[in-house]
Coordinates of N, CA and C in Angstrom, one line a residue:
M1 N 0.8 -1.2 0.0 CA 0.0 0.0 0.0 C 0.9 1.3 0.0
T2 N 0.6 2.2 -0.9 CA 1.3 3.4 -0.9 C 0.5 4.5 -0.2
T3 N 1.2 5.3 0.6 CA 0.6 6.4 1.3 C 0.8 7.6 0.5
S4 N -0.3 8.4 0.4 CA -0.2 9.7 -0.4 C -1.3 10.6 0.1
G5 N -1.1 11.9 -0.3 CA -2.1 12.9 0.1 C -2.1 14.0 -0.9
T6 N -3.3 14.5 -1.2 CA -3.5 15.7 -2.1 C -4.2 16.8 -1.4
F7 N -3.7 18.0 -1.5 CA -4.1 19.2 -0.8 C -4.3 20.3 -1.8
T8 N -5.4 21.0 -1.7 CA -5.7 22.1 -2.6 C -6.1 23.3 -1.8
I9 N -5.6 24.5 -2.3 CA -5.9 25.7 -1.7 C -6.1 26.8 -2.8
K10 N -7.0 27.7 -2.6 CA -7.2 28.8 -3.5 C -6.5 30.0 -3.0
I11 N -5.7 30.7 -3.9 CA -4.9 31.8 -3.5 C -5.4 33.0 -4.4
K12 N -5.6 34.1 -3.7 CA -6.0 35.3 -4.4 C -4.8 36.1 -5.0
A13 N -4.2 35.4 -5.9 CA -3.0 36.0 -6.6 C -2.8 35.2 -7.9
A14 N -2.3 35.9 -8.9 CA -2.1 35.3 -10.2 C -1.1 34.2 -10.2
P15 N -1.1 33.2 -11.1 CA -0.1 32.1 -11.1 C 1.3 32.6 -11.1
E16 N 1.5 33.7 -11.8 CA 2.9 34.2 -11.9 C 3.4 34.8 -10.6
V17 N 2.5 35.2 -9.7 CA 2.8 35.7 -8.4 C 3.1 34.5 -7.4
V18 N 2.3 33.5 -7.6 CA 2.4 32.3 -6.7 C 3.6 31.4 -7.1
W19 N 3.9 31.4 -8.4 CA 4.9 30.5 -8.9 C 6.3 30.6 -8.2
P20 N 6.8 31.8 -8.0 CA 8.2 31.9 -7.3 C 8.2 31.2 -6.0
W21 N 7.1 31.3 -5.2 CA 7.0 30.7 -3.9 C 7.1 29.2 -3.9
I22 N 6.7 28.6 -5.0 CA 6.7 27.2 -5.2 C 8.0 26.7 -5.9
S23 N 8.4 27.4 -7.0 CA 9.5 26.9 -7.8 C 10.9 27.3 -7.3
Q24 N 11.0 28.2 -6.4 CA 12.3 28.6 -5.8 C 12.4 28.0 -4.4
L25 N 13.1 26.9 -4.4 CA 13.2 26.1 -3.2 C 13.7 26.9 -2.0
D26 N 14.5 27.9 -2.2 CA 15.0 28.7 -1.1 C 13.9 29.5 -0.5
K27 N 12.7 29.6 -1.1 CA 11.6 30.3 -0.5 C 10.8 29.4 0.4
H28 N 10.9 28.1 0.2 CA 10.0 27.1 1.0 C 10.1 27.3 2.5
P29 N 11.3 27.6 3.1 CA 11.4 27.8 4.5 C 10.5 28.9 5.0
Q30 N 10.2 29.9 4.1 CA 9.4 31.0 4.5 C 7.9 30.7 4.7
W31 N 7.5 29.5 4.2 CA 6.1 29.1 4.3 C 6.1 27.7 5.0
S32 N 7.0 27.4 5.8 CA 7.0 26.2 6.6 C 6.7 26.4 8.1
P33 N 5.7 25.7 8.6 CA 5.3 25.9 10.0 C 6.4 25.5 11.0
K34 N 7.3 24.7 10.6 CA 8.4 24.2 11.4 C 9.7 24.5 10.8
P35 N 10.8 24.6 11.6 CA 12.1 24.9 11.0 C 12.5 24.0 9.8
Y36 N 13.0 24.7 8.8 CA 13.3 24.0 7.5 C 14.4 24.7 6.9
Q37 N 15.4 24.0 6.3 CA 16.5 24.6 5.6 C 16.7 23.9 4.3
V38 N 17.1 24.7 3.3 CA 17.3 24.2 2.0 C 18.7 24.7 1.5
E39 N 19.5 23.8 1.0 CA 20.8 24.3 0.5 C 21.0 23.8 -0.9
F40 N 21.3 24.7 -1.9 CA 21.6 24.3 -3.3 C 22.9 23.5 -3.3
V41 N 22.9 22.4 -4.1 CA 24.1 21.5 -4.2 C 24.7 21.6 -5.6
S42 N 23.8 21.4 -6.7 CA 24.4 21.3 -8.0 C 23.3 21.6 -9.1
G43 N 23.8 21.8 -10.3 CA 22.9 22.0 -11.4 C 22.6 23.5 -11.6
V44 N 21.5 23.8 -12.3 CA 21.0 25.1 -12.5 C 19.9 25.3 -11.5
P45 N 20.0 26.3 -10.6 CA 19.0 26.4 -9.5 C 17.6 26.5 -10.1
N46 N 16.7 25.8 -9.4 CA 15.3 25.8 -9.7 C 14.9 25.3 -11.1
S47 N 15.8 24.4 -11.7 CA 15.6 23.8 -13.0 C 15.6 22.3 -12.8
V48 N 15.1 21.6 -13.9 CA 15.1 20.2 -13.8 C 16.5 19.7 -13.7
G49 N 16.7 18.7 -12.8 CA 18.0 18.2 -12.5 C 18.8 18.9 -11.4
A50 N 18.3 20.0 -11.0 CA 19.0 20.7 -9.9 C 18.9 19.9 -8.6
R51 N 19.9 19.9 -7.8 CA 20.0 19.1 -6.6 C 20.1 20.0 -5.4
Y52 N 19.4 19.6 -4.3 CA 19.5 20.4 -3.1 C 19.6 19.4 -1.9
K53 N 20.0 19.9 -0.8 CA 19.9 19.2 0.5 C 18.9 19.9 1.3
S54 N 18.0 19.2 2.0 CA 17.1 19.8 2.9 C 17.1 19.2 4.3
I55 N 16.8 20.0 5.3 CA 16.7 19.5 6.7 C 15.4 20.1 7.3
G56 N 14.6 19.2 7.7 CA 13.3 19.6 8.3 C 12.8 18.6 9.3
W57 N 11.6 18.9 9.7 CA 10.9 18.1 10.7 C 10.1 17.0 10.1
V58 N 10.2 15.8 10.7 CA 9.3 14.7 10.4 C 9.0 14.1 11.8
P59 N 7.9 13.4 12.0 CA 7.7 12.8 13.4 C 8.9 12.0 13.8
G60 N 9.4 12.3 15.0 CA 10.5 11.6 15.6 C 11.9 12.0 15.2
D61 N 11.9 13.0 14.3 CA 13.2 13.5 13.8 C 13.1 15.0 13.4
K62 N 13.5 15.9 14.3 CA 13.4 17.3 14.0 C 14.5 17.8 13.0
N63 N 15.5 17.0 12.7 CA 16.6 17.4 11.8 C 16.7 16.3 10.7
H64 N 15.6 16.0 10.1 CA 15.5 15.0 9.1 C 16.1 15.5 7.7
G65 N 17.1 14.8 7.2 CA 17.7 15.2 6.0 C 17.2 14.5 4.7
N66 N 17.2 15.2 3.6 CA 16.8 14.7 2.3 C 17.7 15.2 1.3
E67 N 17.9 14.4 0.2 CA 18.6 14.8 -1.0 C 17.5 15.0 -2.0
V68 N 17.4 16.2 -2.5 CA 16.2 16.6 -3.3 C 16.7 16.9 -4.8
E69 N 15.9 16.4 -5.7 CA 16.1 16.7 -7.1 C 14.9 17.2 -7.8
I70 N 15.0 18.3 -8.5 CA 13.8 18.8 -9.3 C 13.6 17.9 -10.5
T71 N 12.4 17.4 -10.7 CA 12.1 16.5 -11.8 C 11.3 17.1 -12.9
E72 N 10.5 18.2 -12.6 CA 9.7 18.8 -13.6 C 9.4 20.2 -13.3
V73 N 9.5 21.1 -14.4 CA 9.2 22.5 -14.3 C 8.5 22.9 -15.5
V74 N 7.2 23.3 -15.3 CA 6.4 23.9 -16.4 C 6.0 25.3 -15.8
T75 N 6.6 26.3 -16.2 CA 6.5 27.7 -15.6 C 5.0 28.0 -15.4
N76 N 4.7 28.5 -14.2 CA 3.4 28.9 -13.7 C 2.3 27.8 -13.8
S77 N 2.8 26.5 -13.9 CA 1.8 25.5 -14.1 C 2.1 24.2 -13.2
R78 N 3.3 23.7 -13.3 CA 3.7 22.5 -12.6 C 5.1 22.4 -12.2
F79 N 5.3 22.0 -10.9 CA 6.7 21.9 -10.4 C 6.7 20.6 -9.6
A80 N 7.7 19.7 -9.8 CA 7.8 18.4 -9.2 C 9.2 18.2 -8.7
L81 N 9.3 17.5 -7.6 CA 10.6 17.1 -7.1 C 10.6 15.7 -6.4
D82 N 11.7 15.1 -6.4 CA 11.9 13.9 -5.6 C 12.8 14.1 -4.4
A83 N 12.4 13.7 -3.3 CA 13.1 13.8 -2.0 C 13.6 12.4 -1.6
H84 N 14.9 12.2 -1.6 CA 15.5 10.9 -1.3 C 15.9 10.9 0.2
D85 N 15.5 9.8 0.9 CA 16.1 9.6 2.2 C 16.2 8.1 2.4
E86 N 16.6 7.6 3.6 CA 16.7 6.2 3.8 C 15.5 5.4 3.6
G87 N 14.3 6.0 3.6 CA 13.0 5.3 3.4 C 12.7 5.2 2.0
G88 N 13.4 5.8 1.1 CA 13.1 5.8 -0.4 C 12.9 7.1 -1.0
V89 N 12.2 7.2 -2.1 CA 11.9 8.4 -2.8 C 10.5 8.9 -2.6
F90 N 10.4 10.1 -2.0 CA 9.1 10.8 -1.8 C 8.9 11.7 -3.0
Q91 N 7.8 11.7 -3.6 CA 7.5 12.5 -4.8 C 6.6 13.6 -4.4
D92 N 6.9 14.9 -4.7 CA 6.1 16.1 -4.5 C 5.7 16.7 -5.8
F93 N 4.5 17.0 -6.0 CA 3.9 17.6 -7.2 C 3.1 18.9 -6.8
Y94 N 3.4 20.0 -7.4 CA 2.6 21.2 -7.3 C 2.0 21.5 -8.6
D95 N 0.7 21.6 -8.6 CA 0.0 22.0 -9.9 C -0.8 23.3 -9.6
L96 N -0.5 24.3 -10.5 CA -1.2 25.6 -10.4 C -2.2 25.7 -11.5
R97 N -3.4 26.2 -11.2 CA -4.5 26.4 -12.2 C -5.0 27.8 -12.0
P98 N -5.0 28.6 -13.1 CA -5.6 29.9 -12.9 C -7.1 29.8 -12.7
T99 N -7.6 30.7 -11.9 CA -9.0 30.8 -11.7 C -9.5 32.3 -11.8
S100 N -10.7 32.5 -11.8 CA -11.2 33.9 -11.9 C -10.8 34.8 -10.8
E101 N -10.5 34.2 -9.6 CA -10.0 34.9 -8.5 C -8.6 34.8 -8.2
G102 N -7.8 34.1 -9.0 CA -6.4 33.9 -8.7 C -5.8 32.6 -9.2
T103 N -5.4 31.8 -8.2 CA -4.8 30.5 -8.5 C -5.2 29.4 -7.6
E104 N -5.5 28.3 -8.1 CA -5.7 27.1 -7.3 C -4.4 26.3 -7.3
V105 N -3.9 26.0 -6.2 CA -2.7 25.2 -6.0 C -3.0 23.8 -5.4
T106 N -2.6 22.8 -6.1 CA -2.8 21.4 -5.6 C -1.4 20.8 -5.4
F107 N -1.2 20.4 -4.2 CA 0.0 19.7 -3.8 C -0.3 18.3 -3.5
T108 N 0.5 17.4 -4.1 CA 0.4 16.0 -4.0 C 1.7 15.4 -3.5
L109 N 1.6 14.6 -2.4 CA 2.8 13.9 -1.8 C 2.6 12.4 -1.9
V110 N 3.5 11.7 -2.5 CA 3.5 10.3 -2.7 C 4.7 9.7 -1.9
F111 N 4.4 8.9 -1.0 CA 5.4 8.2 -0.2 C 5.9 7.0 -1.0
P112 N 7.2 6.6 -0.7 CA 7.6 5.3 -1.3 C 6.9 4.1 -0.6
K113 N 7.0 2.9 -1.1 CA 6.5 1.8 -0.4 C 7.3 1.6 0.9
M114 N 6.6 1.6 2.0 CA 7.3 1.6 3.3 C 7.6 0.1 3.7
K115 N 8.6 -0.1 4.5 CA 9.0 -1.4 4.9 C 9.1 -1.4 6.5
G116 N 9.0 -2.6 7.0 CA 9.2 -2.7 8.5 C 8.2 -1.9 9.3
L117 N 8.7 -1.4 10.4 CA 7.8 -0.6 11.3 C 7.2 0.6 10.6
S118 N 7.9 1.2 9.7 CA 7.4 2.4 8.9 C 6.1 2.0 8.2
A119 N 6.1 0.8 7.7 CA 4.9 0.3 6.9 C 3.6 0.3 7.8
I120 N 3.8 0.2 9.1 CA 2.7 0.2 10.0 C 2.4 1.6 10.5
L121 N 3.5 2.4 10.8 CA 3.3 3.7 11.5 C 2.9 4.8 10.5
V122 N 3.5 4.8 9.3 CA 3.3 5.9 8.4 C 1.8 6.1 8.0
P123 N 1.1 5.0 7.7 CA -0.3 5.2 7.4 C -1.2 5.7 8.5
I124 N -0.7 5.5 9.8 CA -1.3 6.0 10.9 C -0.9 7.5 11.2
L125 N 0.4 7.7 11.2 CA 0.9 9.1 11.6 C 0.6 10.1 10.5
F126 N 0.7 9.8 9.2 CA 0.5 10.8 8.2 C -0.9 11.4 8.3
P127 N -2.0 10.7 8.4 CA -3.3 11.4 8.6 C -3.4 12.2 9.9
L128 N -2.8 11.7 10.9 CA -2.9 12.4 12.2 C -2.0 13.6 12.4
V129 N -0.8 13.5 11.8 CA 0.2 14.6 12.0 C 0.6 15.3 10.7
G130 N 1.0 14.5 9.8 CA 1.5 15.0 8.5 C 0.5 15.9 7.7
K131 N -0.7 15.4 7.6 CA -1.7 16.2 6.9 C -2.0 17.5 7.5
A132 N -2.1 17.6 8.9 CA -2.3 18.9 9.5 C -1.1 19.8 9.2
D133 N 0.1 19.3 9.3 CA 1.3 20.1 9.0 C 1.3 20.6 7.5
I134 N 0.9 19.8 6.6 CA 0.8 20.2 5.2 C -0.3 21.3 5.0
R135 N -1.4 21.1 5.7 CA -2.5 22.2 5.6 C -2.0 23.5 6.1
K136 N -1.2 23.5 7.2 CA -0.7 24.7 7.8 C 0.3 25.3 6.8
R137 N 1.1 24.5 6.2 CA 2.1 25.0 5.2 C 1.4 25.6 4.0
M138 N 0.3 25.0 3.5 CA -0.4 25.5 2.4 C -1.1 26.8 2.8
G139 N -1.5 27.0 4.0 CA -2.1 28.2 4.5 C -1.0 29.3 4.5
M140 N 0.2 28.9 4.9 CA 1.3 29.9 5.0 C 1.7 30.3 3.5
L141 N 1.6 29.4 2.6 CA 1.9 29.7 1.2 C 0.9 30.7 0.7
K142 N -0.4 30.5 1.0 CA -1.4 31.4 0.6 C -1.2 32.8 1.2
T143 N -0.8 32.9 2.5 CA -0.6 34.2 3.1 C 0.6 34.9 2.5
R144 N 1.7 34.2 2.2 CA 2.9 34.8 1.6 C 2.5 35.3 0.2
A145 N 1.9 34.4 -0.6 CA 1.6 34.8 -2.0 C 0.6 36.0 -2.1
E146 N -0.4 36.0 -1.2 CA -1.4 37.1 -1.3 C -0.8 38.4 -0.7
S147 N 0.3 38.3 0.0 CA 0.9 39.6 0.5 C 1.7 40.3 -0.5
V148 N 2.0 39.6 -1.6 CA 2.8 40.3 -2.7 C 1.9 41.1 -3.5
R149 N 2.2 42.4 -3.6 CA 1.3 43.3 -4.4 C 2.2 44.2 -5.2

């Protein structure tokens, strides 16, 4: 069984205003409810193939590290990345859709197939803890993007 989640928020700002908040990984800490760091490693920043290191919070590990690679960039429309850690590859997808009032942003997170104790705990913890954290993060994205005028 694969764990995943999809989260949608409406932002009263045009896609070109929202886009930098999503596509520039160095901005992600500004809309994270918990401490989060991103460091550029190689490639062309914010482009397909660019690599980053990130450190952030996951249940049981407040300094969890990931090796991140951008896998898709369609300006003002779609941004995707893979985050690699000891558990496997986590896939993140951001889809932007223009609306009459601004932009609808849909974020999808797909976990790798979990093994061992993680296979039991992740399907329980993600709905209880992870989803609330992502909803807060999406709310912070909305606040940041709507504050740009």
